[in-house]
Short mmCIF file of C-alpha atoms in Angstrom, two decimals:
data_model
loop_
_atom_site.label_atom_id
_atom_site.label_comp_id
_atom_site.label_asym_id
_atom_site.label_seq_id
_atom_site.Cartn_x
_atom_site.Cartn_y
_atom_site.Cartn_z
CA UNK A 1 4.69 16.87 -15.55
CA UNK A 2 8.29 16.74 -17.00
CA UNK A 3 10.21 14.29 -14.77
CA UNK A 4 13.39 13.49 -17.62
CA UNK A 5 15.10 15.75 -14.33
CA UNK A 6 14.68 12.94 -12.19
CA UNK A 7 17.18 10.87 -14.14
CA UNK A 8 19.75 13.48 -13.37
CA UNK A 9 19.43 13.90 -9.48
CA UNK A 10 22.08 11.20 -8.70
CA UNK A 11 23.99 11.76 -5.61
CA UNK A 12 27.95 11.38 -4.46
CA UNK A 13 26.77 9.13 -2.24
CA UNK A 14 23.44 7.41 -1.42
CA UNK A 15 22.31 5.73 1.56
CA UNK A 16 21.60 2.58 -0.32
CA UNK A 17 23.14 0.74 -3.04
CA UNK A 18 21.31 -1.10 -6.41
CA UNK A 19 21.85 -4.31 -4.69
CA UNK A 20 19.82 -3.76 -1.81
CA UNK A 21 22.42 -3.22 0.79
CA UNK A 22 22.54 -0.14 3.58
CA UNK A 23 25.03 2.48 3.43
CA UNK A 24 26.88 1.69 0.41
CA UNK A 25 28.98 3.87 -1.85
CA UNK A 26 27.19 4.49 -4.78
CA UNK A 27 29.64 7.57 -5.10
CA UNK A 28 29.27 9.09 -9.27
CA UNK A 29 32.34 11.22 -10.47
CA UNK A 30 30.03 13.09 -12.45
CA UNK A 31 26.76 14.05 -10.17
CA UNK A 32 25.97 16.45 -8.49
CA UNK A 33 27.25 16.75 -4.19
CA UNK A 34 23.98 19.56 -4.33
CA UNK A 35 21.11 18.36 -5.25
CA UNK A 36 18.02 21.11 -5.41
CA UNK A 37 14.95 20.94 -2.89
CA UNK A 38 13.09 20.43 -6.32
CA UNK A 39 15.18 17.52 -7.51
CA UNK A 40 15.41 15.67 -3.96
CA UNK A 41 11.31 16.18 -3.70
CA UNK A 42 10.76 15.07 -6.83
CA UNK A 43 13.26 11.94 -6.70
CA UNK A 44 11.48 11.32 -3.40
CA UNK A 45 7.80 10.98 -4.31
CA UNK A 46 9.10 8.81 -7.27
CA UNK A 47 10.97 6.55 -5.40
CA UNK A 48 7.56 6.46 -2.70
CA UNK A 49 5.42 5.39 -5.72
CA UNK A 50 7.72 2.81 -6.92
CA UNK A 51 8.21 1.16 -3.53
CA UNK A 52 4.17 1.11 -2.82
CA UNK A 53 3.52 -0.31 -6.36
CA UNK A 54 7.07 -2.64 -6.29
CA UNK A 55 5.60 -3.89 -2.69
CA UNK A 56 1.99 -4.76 -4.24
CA UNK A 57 3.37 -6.46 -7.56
CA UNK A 58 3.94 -9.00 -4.64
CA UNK A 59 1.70 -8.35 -1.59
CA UNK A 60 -1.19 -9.04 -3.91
CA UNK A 61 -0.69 -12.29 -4.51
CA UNK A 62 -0.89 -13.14 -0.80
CA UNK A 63 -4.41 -11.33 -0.54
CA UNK A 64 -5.11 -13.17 -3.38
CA UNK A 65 -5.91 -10.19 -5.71
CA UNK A 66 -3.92 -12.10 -8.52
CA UNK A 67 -2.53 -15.30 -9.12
CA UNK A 68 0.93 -16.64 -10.63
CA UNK A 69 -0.16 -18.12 -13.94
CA UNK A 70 2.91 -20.77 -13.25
CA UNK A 71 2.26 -21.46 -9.86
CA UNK A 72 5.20 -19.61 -8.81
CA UNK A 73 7.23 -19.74 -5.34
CA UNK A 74 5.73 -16.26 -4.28
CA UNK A 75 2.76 -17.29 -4.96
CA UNK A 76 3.26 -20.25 -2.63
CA UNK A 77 4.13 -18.55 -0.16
CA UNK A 78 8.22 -19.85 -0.35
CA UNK A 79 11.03 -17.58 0.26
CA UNK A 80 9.72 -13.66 0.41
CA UNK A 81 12.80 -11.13 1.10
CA UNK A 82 11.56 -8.36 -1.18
CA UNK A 83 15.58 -7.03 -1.82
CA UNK A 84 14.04 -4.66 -4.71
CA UNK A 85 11.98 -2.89 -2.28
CA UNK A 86 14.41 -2.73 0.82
CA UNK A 87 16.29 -0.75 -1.72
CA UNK A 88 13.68 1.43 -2.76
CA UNK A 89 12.40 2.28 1.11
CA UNK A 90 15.82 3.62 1.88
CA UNK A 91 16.14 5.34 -1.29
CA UNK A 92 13.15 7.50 -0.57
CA UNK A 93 14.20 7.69 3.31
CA UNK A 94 17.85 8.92 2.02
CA UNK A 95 16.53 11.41 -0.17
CA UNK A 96 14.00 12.34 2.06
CA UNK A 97 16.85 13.09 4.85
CA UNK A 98 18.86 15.12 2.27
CA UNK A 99 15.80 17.11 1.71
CA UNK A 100 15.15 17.80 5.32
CA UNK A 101 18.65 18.48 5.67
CA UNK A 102 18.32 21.00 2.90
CA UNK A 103 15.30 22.47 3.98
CA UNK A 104 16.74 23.75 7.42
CA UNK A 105 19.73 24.79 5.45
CA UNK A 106 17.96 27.18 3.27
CA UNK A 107 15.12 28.20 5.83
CA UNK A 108 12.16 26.44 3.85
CA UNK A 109 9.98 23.98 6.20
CA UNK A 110 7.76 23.55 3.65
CA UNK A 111 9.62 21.14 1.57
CA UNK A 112 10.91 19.40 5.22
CA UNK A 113 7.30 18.82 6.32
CA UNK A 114 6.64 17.24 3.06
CA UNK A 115 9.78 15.02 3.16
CA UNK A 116 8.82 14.12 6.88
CA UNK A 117 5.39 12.85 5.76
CA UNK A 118 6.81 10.81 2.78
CA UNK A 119 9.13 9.26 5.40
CA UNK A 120 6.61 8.34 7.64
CA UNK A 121 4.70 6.58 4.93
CA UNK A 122 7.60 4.55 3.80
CA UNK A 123 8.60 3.34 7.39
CA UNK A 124 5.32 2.17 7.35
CA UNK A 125 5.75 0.50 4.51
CA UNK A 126 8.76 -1.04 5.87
CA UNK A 127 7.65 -1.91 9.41
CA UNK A 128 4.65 -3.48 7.49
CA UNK A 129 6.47 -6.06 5.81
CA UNK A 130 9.54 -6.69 7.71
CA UNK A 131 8.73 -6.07 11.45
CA UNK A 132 12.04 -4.19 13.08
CA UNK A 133 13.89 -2.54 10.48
CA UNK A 134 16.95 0.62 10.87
CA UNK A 135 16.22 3.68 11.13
CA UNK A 136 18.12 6.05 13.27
CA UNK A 137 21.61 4.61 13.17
CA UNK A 138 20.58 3.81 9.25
CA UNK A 139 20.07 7.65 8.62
CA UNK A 140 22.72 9.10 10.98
CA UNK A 141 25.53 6.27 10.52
CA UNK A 142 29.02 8.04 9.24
CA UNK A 143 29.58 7.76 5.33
CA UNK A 144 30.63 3.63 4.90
CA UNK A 145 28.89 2.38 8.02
CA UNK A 146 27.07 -0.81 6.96
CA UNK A 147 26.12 -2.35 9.97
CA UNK A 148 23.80 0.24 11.44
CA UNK A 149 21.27 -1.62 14.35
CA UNK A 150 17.53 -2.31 14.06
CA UNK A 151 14.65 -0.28 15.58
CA UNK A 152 11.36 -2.44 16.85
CA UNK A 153 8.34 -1.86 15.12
CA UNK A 154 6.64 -0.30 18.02
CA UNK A 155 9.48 2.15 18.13
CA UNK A 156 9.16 2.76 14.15
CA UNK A 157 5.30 3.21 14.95
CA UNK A 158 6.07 6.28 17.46
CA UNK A 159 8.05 7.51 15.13
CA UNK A 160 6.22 7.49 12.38
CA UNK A 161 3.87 9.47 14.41
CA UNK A 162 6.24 11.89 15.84
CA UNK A 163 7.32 12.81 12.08
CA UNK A 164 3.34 13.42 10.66
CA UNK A 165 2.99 15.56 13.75
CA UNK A 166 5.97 17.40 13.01
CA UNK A 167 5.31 17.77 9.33
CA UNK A 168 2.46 19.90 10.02
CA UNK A 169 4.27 21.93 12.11
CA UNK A 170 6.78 22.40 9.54
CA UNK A 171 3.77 22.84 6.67
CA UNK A 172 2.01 25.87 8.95
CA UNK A 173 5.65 27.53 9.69
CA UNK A 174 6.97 30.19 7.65
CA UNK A 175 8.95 29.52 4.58
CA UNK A 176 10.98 31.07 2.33
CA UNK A 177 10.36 28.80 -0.39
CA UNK A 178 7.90 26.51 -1.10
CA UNK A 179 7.00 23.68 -3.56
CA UNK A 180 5.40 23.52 -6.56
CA UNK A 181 5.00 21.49 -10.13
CA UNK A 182 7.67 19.37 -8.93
CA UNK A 183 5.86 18.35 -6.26
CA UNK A 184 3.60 15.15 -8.24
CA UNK A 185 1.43 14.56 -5.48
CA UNK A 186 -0.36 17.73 -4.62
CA UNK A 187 1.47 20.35 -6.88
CA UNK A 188 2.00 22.25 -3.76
CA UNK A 189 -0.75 22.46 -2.00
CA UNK A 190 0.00 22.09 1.28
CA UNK A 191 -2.98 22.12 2.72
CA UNK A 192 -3.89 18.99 0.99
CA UNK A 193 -0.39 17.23 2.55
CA UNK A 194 -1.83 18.47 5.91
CA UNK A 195 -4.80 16.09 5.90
CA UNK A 196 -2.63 13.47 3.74
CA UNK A 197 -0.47 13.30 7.39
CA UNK A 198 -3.68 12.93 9.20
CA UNK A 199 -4.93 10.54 7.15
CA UNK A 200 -1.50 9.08 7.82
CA UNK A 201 -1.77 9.11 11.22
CA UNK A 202 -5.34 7.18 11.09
CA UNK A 203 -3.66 4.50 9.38
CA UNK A 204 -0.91 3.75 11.96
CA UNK A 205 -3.19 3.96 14.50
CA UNK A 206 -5.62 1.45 13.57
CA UNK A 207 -3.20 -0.79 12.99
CA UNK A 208 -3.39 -1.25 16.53
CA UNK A 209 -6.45 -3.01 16.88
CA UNK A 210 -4.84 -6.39 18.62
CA UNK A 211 -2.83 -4.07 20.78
CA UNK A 212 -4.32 -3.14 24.48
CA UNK A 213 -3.57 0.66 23.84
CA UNK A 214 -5.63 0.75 20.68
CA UNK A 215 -7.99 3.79 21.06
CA UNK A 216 -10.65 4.02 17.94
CA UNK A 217 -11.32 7.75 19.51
CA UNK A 218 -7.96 8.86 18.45
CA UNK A 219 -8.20 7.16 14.86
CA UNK A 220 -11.74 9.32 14.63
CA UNK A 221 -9.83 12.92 15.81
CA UNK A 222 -7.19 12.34 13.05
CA UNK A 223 -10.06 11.54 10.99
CA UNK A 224 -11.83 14.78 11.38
CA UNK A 225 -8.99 16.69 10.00
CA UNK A 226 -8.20 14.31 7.21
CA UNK A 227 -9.89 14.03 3.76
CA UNK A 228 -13.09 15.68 2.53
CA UNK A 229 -13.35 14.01 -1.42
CA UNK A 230 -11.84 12.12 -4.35
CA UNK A 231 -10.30 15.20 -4.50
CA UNK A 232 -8.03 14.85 -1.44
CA UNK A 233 -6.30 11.78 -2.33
CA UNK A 234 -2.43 11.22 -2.22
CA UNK A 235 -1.12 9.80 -5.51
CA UNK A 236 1.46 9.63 -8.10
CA UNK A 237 -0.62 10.65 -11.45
CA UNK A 238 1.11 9.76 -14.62
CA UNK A 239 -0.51 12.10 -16.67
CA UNK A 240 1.31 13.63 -19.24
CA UNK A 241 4.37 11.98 -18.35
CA UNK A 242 6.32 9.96 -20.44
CA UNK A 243 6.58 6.60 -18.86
CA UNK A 244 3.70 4.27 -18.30
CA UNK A 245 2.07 3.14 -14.94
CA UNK A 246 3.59 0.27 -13.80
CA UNK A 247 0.32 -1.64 -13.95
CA UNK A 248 0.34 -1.24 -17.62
CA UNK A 249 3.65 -2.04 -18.55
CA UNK A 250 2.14 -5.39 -16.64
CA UNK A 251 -0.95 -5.58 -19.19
CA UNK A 252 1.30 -4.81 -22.00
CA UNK A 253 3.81 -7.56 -20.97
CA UNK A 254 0.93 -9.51 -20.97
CA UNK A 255 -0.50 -8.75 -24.28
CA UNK A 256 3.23 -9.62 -25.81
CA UNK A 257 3.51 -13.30 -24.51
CA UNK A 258 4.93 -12.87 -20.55
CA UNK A 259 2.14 -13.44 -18.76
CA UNK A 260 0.86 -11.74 -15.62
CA UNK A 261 -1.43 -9.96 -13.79
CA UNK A 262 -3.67 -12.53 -14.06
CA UNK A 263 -6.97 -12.29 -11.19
CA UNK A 264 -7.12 -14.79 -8.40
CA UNK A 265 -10.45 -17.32 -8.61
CA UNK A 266 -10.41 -15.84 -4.79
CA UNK A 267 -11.09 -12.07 -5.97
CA UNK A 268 -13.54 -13.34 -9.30
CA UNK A 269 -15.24 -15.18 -6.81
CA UNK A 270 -15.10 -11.90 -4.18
CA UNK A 271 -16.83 -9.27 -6.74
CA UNK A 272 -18.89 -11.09 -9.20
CA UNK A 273 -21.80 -12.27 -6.93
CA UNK A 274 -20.52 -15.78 -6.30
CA UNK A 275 -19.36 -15.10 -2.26
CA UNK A 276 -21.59 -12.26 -1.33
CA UNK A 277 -24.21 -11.13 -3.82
CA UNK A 278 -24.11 -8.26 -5.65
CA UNK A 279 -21.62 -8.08 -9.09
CA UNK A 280 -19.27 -5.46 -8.11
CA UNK A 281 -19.53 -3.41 -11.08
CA UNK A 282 -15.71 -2.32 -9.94
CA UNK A 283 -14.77 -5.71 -11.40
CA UNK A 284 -15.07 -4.94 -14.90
CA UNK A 285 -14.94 -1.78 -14.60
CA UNK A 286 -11.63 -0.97 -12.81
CA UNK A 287 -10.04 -3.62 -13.40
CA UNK A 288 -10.34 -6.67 -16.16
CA UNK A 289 -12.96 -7.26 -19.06
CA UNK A 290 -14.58 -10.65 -19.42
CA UNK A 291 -14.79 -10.49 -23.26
CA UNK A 292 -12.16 -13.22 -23.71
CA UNK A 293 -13.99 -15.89 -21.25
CA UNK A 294 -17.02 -17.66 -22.09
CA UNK A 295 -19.82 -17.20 -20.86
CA UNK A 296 -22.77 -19.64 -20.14
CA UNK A 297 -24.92 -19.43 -23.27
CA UNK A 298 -28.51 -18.84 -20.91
CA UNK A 299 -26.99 -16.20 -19.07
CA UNK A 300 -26.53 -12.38 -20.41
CA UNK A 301 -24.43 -11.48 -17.82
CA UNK A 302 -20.52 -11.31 -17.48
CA UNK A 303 -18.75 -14.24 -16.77
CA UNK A 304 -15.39 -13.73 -15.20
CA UNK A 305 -12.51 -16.24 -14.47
CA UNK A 306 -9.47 -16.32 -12.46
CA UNK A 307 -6.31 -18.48 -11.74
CA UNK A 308 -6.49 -20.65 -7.96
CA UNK A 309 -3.33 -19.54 -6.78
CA UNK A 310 -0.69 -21.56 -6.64
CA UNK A 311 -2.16 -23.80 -9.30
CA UNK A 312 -0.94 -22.04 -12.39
CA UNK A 313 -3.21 -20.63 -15.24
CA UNK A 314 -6.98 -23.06 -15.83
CA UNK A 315 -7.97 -22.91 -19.28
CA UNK A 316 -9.80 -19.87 -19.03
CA UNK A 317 -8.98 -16.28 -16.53
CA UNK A 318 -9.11 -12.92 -16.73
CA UNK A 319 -6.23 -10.51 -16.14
CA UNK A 320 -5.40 -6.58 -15.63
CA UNK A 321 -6.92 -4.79 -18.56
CA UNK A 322 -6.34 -1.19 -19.38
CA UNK A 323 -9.17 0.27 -17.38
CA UNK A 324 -8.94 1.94 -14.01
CA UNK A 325 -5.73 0.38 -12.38
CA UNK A 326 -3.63 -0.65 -15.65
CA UNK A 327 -4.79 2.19 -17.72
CA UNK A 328 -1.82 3.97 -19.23
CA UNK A 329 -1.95 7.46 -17.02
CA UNK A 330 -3.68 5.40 -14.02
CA UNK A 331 -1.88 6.99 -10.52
CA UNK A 332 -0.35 4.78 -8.03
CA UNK A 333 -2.27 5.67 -4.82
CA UNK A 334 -0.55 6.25 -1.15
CA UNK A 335 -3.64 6.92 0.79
CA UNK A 336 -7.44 7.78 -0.53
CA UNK A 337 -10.70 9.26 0.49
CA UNK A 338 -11.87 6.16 0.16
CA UNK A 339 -9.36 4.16 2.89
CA UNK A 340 -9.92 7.00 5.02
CA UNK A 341 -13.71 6.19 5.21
CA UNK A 342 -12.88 2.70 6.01
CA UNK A 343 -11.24 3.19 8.63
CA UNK A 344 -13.20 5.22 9.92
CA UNK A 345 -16.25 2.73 9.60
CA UNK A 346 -13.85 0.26 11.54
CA UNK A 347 -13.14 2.64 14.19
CA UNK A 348 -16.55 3.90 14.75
CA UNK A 349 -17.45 0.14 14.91
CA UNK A 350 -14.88 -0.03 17.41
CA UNK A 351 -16.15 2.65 19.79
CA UNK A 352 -19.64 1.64 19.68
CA UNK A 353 -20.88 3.95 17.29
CA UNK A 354 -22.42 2.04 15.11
CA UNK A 355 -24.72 5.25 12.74
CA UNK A 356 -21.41 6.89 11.95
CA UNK A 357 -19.75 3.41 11.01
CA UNK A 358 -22.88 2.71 8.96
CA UNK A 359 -22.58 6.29 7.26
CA UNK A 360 -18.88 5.98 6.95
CA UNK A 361 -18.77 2.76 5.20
CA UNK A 362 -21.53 3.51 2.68
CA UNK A 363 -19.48 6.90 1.82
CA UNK A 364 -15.90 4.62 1.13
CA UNK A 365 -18.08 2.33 -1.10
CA UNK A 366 -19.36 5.39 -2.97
CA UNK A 367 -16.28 7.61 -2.97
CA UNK A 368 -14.26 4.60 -4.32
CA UNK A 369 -16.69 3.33 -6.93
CA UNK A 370 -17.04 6.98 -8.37
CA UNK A 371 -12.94 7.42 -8.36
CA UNK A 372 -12.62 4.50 -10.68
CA UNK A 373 -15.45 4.90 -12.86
CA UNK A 374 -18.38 3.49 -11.96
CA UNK A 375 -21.83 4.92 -13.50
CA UNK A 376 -24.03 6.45 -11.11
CA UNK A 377 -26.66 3.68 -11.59
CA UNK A 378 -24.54 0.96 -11.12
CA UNK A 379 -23.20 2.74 -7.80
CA UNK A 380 -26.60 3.04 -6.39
CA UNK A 381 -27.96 -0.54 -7.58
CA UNK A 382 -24.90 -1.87 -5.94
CA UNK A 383 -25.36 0.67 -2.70
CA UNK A 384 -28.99 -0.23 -2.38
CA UNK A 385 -28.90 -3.80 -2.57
CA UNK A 386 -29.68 -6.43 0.34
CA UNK A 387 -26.32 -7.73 1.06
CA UNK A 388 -24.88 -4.16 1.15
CA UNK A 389 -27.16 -1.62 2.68
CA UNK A 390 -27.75 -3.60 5.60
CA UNK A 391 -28.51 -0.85 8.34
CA UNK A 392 -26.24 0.40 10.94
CA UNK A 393 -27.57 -2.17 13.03
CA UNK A 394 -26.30 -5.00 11.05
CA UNK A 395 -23.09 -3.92 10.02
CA UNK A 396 -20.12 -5.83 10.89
CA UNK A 397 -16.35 -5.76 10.60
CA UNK A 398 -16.45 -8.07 7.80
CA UNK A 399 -18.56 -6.03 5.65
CA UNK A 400 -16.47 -3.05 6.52
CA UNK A 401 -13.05 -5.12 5.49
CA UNK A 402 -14.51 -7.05 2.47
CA UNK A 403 -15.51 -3.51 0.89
CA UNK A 404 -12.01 -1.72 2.47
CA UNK A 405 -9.91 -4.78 0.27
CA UNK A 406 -11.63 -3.63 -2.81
CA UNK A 407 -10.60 -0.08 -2.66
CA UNK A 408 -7.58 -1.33 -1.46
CA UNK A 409 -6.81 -3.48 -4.77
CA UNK A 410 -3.30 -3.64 -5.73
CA UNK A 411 -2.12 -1.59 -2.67
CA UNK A 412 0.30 -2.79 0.23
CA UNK A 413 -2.43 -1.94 2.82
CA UNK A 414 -4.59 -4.72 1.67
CA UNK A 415 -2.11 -7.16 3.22
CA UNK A 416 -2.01 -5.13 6.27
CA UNK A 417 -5.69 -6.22 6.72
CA UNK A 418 -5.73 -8.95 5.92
CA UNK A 419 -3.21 -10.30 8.41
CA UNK A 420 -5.30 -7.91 11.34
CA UNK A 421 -8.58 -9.81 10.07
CA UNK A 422 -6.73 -12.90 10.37
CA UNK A 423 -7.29 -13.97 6.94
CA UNK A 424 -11.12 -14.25 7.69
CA UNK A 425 -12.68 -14.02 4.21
CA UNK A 426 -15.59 -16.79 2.78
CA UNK A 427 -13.52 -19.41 1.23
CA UNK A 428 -10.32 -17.68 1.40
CA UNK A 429 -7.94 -21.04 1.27
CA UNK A 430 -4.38 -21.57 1.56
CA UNK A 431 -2.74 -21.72 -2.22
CA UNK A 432 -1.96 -25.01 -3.75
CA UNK A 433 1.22 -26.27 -2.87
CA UNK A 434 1.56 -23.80 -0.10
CA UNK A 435 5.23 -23.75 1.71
CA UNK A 436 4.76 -26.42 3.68
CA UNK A 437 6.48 -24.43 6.74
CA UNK A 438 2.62 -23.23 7.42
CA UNK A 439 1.29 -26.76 8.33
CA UNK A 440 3.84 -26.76 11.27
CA UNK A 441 2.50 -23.50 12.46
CA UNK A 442 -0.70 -24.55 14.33
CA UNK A 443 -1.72 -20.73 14.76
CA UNK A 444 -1.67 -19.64 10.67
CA UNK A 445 -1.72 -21.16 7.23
CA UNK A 446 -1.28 -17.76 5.52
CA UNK A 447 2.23 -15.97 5.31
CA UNK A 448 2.93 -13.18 8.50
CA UNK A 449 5.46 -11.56 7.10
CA UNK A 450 8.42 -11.39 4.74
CA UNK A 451 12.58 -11.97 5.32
CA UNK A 452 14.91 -9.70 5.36
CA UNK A 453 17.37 -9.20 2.25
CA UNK A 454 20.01 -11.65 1.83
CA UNK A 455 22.49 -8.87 0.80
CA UNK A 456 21.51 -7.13 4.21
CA UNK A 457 21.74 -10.79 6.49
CA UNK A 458 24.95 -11.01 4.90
CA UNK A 459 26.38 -7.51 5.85
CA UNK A 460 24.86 -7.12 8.70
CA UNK A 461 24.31 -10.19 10.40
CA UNK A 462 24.86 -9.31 13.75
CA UNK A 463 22.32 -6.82 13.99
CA UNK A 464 19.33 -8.73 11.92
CA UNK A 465 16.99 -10.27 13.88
CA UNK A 466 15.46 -14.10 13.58
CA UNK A 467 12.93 -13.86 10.85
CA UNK A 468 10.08 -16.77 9.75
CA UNK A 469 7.73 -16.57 6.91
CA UNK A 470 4.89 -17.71 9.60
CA UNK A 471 6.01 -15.07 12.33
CA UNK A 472 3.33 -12.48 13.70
CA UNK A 473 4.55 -9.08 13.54
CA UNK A 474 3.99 -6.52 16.77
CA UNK A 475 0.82 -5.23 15.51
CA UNK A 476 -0.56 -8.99 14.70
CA UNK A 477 -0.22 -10.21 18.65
CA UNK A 478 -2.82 -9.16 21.31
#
């Protein structure tokens, strides 16, 4: 893929500014006031991918997927306002807007429905973090307007719904043009972005599960028209482009002195046998390599090593390594075969069906471990051992969302569950040193949610609502 064009697609004006604020004039002399459907889709899907990975460099340290080797604030759950991707959510929203815009303009659905479904997904990715965010006065607000008011999450959620369901309208009308190479998800195959927005639409709806409307039956019907394979997942692949993944740039950092992406003692102790069994082979394949720990002298098998978070780096851990997730030309992932399974399990679970559950989860575990490289004998030692193939009889929702976090590793989503599970993982503990806002909170000692941007409380302070750390967002309250 050649993306140097996506430097070049600057606008007169964009919806939000570098600083994080709404509505700002960000107006360049020299740009263009007509962007092409090309440019806009393309600036769009980047802009997607760099929210979901900008959102997980620090939603993963409150699942505990990595830990700060310095003990850092975020990882102690202090002060969360996530300014950087605020900025980046309405980025892809603008440009998203200005494509649907330009899509009715020049008769060509195709490239609306696509820019409807990539503004679902980052409204969820919004909603997720912050609760009520704007949205219709942010997107329709006159040129200048900084002050635009906030829409409830339950609102965002029908709306987010209303825009997958007309995305597919818009992907099965007639079109005079459609996309192709410069579309870096699918390369224009819409069909594909069809089941990505039912998929999509899974996903929103079993967020639900604490709310009394929550029907599993409609998560399963937007199921059966989602993904088939591996082959169906949405993603960002950097192959053959000329910047790295994100991930890696992390491992490189690492490798020159700045240290990070270093694995939380929670996940080590998730994946290599200590909590639940079974060595997820996942652990060194996809994601670190225990070469540089030590391992006990009577025992052949890998040792691995993480940080306790909030404690700062031990004497020995592991960190990202350049193998599935930090590899050079690894993807950053908006929704896979994999989660889709999951949720399915869950649902099924849900609705008293306990065989398709059963068959569901076993088919996430094995569509995930073969995406990220697994060998087909370590799949089916892992598949057929005690602690994993329990029968349909015996599976429960914590099997379903200890094997949904691990194909959810490094992914916004994982936080999402873990707030809906309630935190309910063997040994999962608060951080050392947490914020001590959470011992005051006698209904959580994790973090809810995450504050609004300073830049935005400042501008528009009369429209922001009251926001804690500790605060339960719509979909977290029965």
């Amino acid at each position: 893929m050649k993306r140097a064009v996506l430097f070049l697609i600057v606008f007169g004006v964009a919806l939000v500014g570098c600083d994080g604020d709404l509505l700002v004039d960000n107006t360049n002399p020299n740009a263009t006031t007509d962007p092409s459907m090309s440019g806009l889709l393309s600036t769009a899907i980047l802009s997607t991918s760099t929210t979901t990975q900008g959102a997980a460099s620090v939603t993963s340290y409150y699942v505990q997927h990595l830990a700060s080797p310095s003990g850092s604030a975020t990882d102690q759950q202090f002060e969360a306002r996530f300014g950087g991707t605020w900025s980046s959510v309405y980025d892809g929203l603008g440009t998203a807007q200005a494509l649907i815009e330009k899509a009715d303009e020049e008769g060509s659905p195709h490239y609306a429905g696509i820019a409807r479904i990539i503004q679902a997904y980052n409204l969820g990715l919004a909603a997720d973090l912050w609760g009520d965010i704007p949205y219709q006065e942010a997107l329709q607000a006159d040129e200048g307007e900084i002050t635009p008011g906030y829409d409830s999450q339950e609102q965002i959620y029908g709306e987010i719904q209303a825009l997958l369901s007309d995305a597919r309208d818009d992907l099965d009308a007639e079109s005079r043009l459609s996309p192709g190479s410069e579309d870096f998800v699918y390369g224009g195959d819409l069909e594909k972005w069809k089941k990505a927005a039912w998929a999509l639409e899974a996903r929103y709806l079993n967020h639900r599960t604490e709310k009394s409307d929550y029907d599993p039956q409609a998560v399963l019907s937007a199921l059966d028209n989602a993904f088939d394979s591996n082959a169906d997942d949405a993603q960002m692949d950097y192959e053959d482009d000329p910047s790295n993944n994100p991930w890696h740039n992390v491992y490189l950092d690492e490798q020159g002195g700045i240290l990070g992406g270093h694995l939380s003692e929670q996940l080590v102790k998730e994946m290599d046998g200590t909590l639940y069994g079974p060595l997820d082979p996942r652990l060194q394949t996809a994601i670190t390599d225990s070469n540089e720990t030590e391992a006990p002298e009577e025992s052949a098998a890998p040792a691995f090593a993480g940080n306790r978070n909030g404690a700062g780096s031990g004497d020995f851990y592991n960190h990202l390594e350049p193998q599935y997730y930090a590899s050079e030309n690894a993807p950053i992932l908006w929704i896979t075969y994999a989660e889709a399974k999951f949720i399915e399990a869950e649902a099924a679970l849900r609705a008293d069906n306990p065989s398709r559950a059963y068959d569901a989860y076993r088919a996430g575990i094995r569509a995930h471990m073969t995406k990220v490289g697994v060998a087909d004998a370590q799949r089916e030692d892992y598949l057929s051992h005690p602690a994993v193939d329990v029968g349909a009889g015996n599976l429960t929702l914590d099997l379903i969302f200890k094997e949904k976090n691990v194909a959810t590793f490094l992914h916004p989503e994982a936080w999402v569950d873990h707030r809906r599970h309630d935190y309910d993982y063997p040994d999962f503990e608060p951080p050392v040193d947490q914020n001590p806002l959470f011992d005051q909170n006698p209904n959580t000692d994790h973090i809810r949610r995450v504050l609004y941007p300073l830049s935005e409380v400042e501008r528009n302070a009369s429209n922001v609502p009251e926001a804690s750390l500790d605060q339960f967002l719509w979909w977290d309250q029965s």
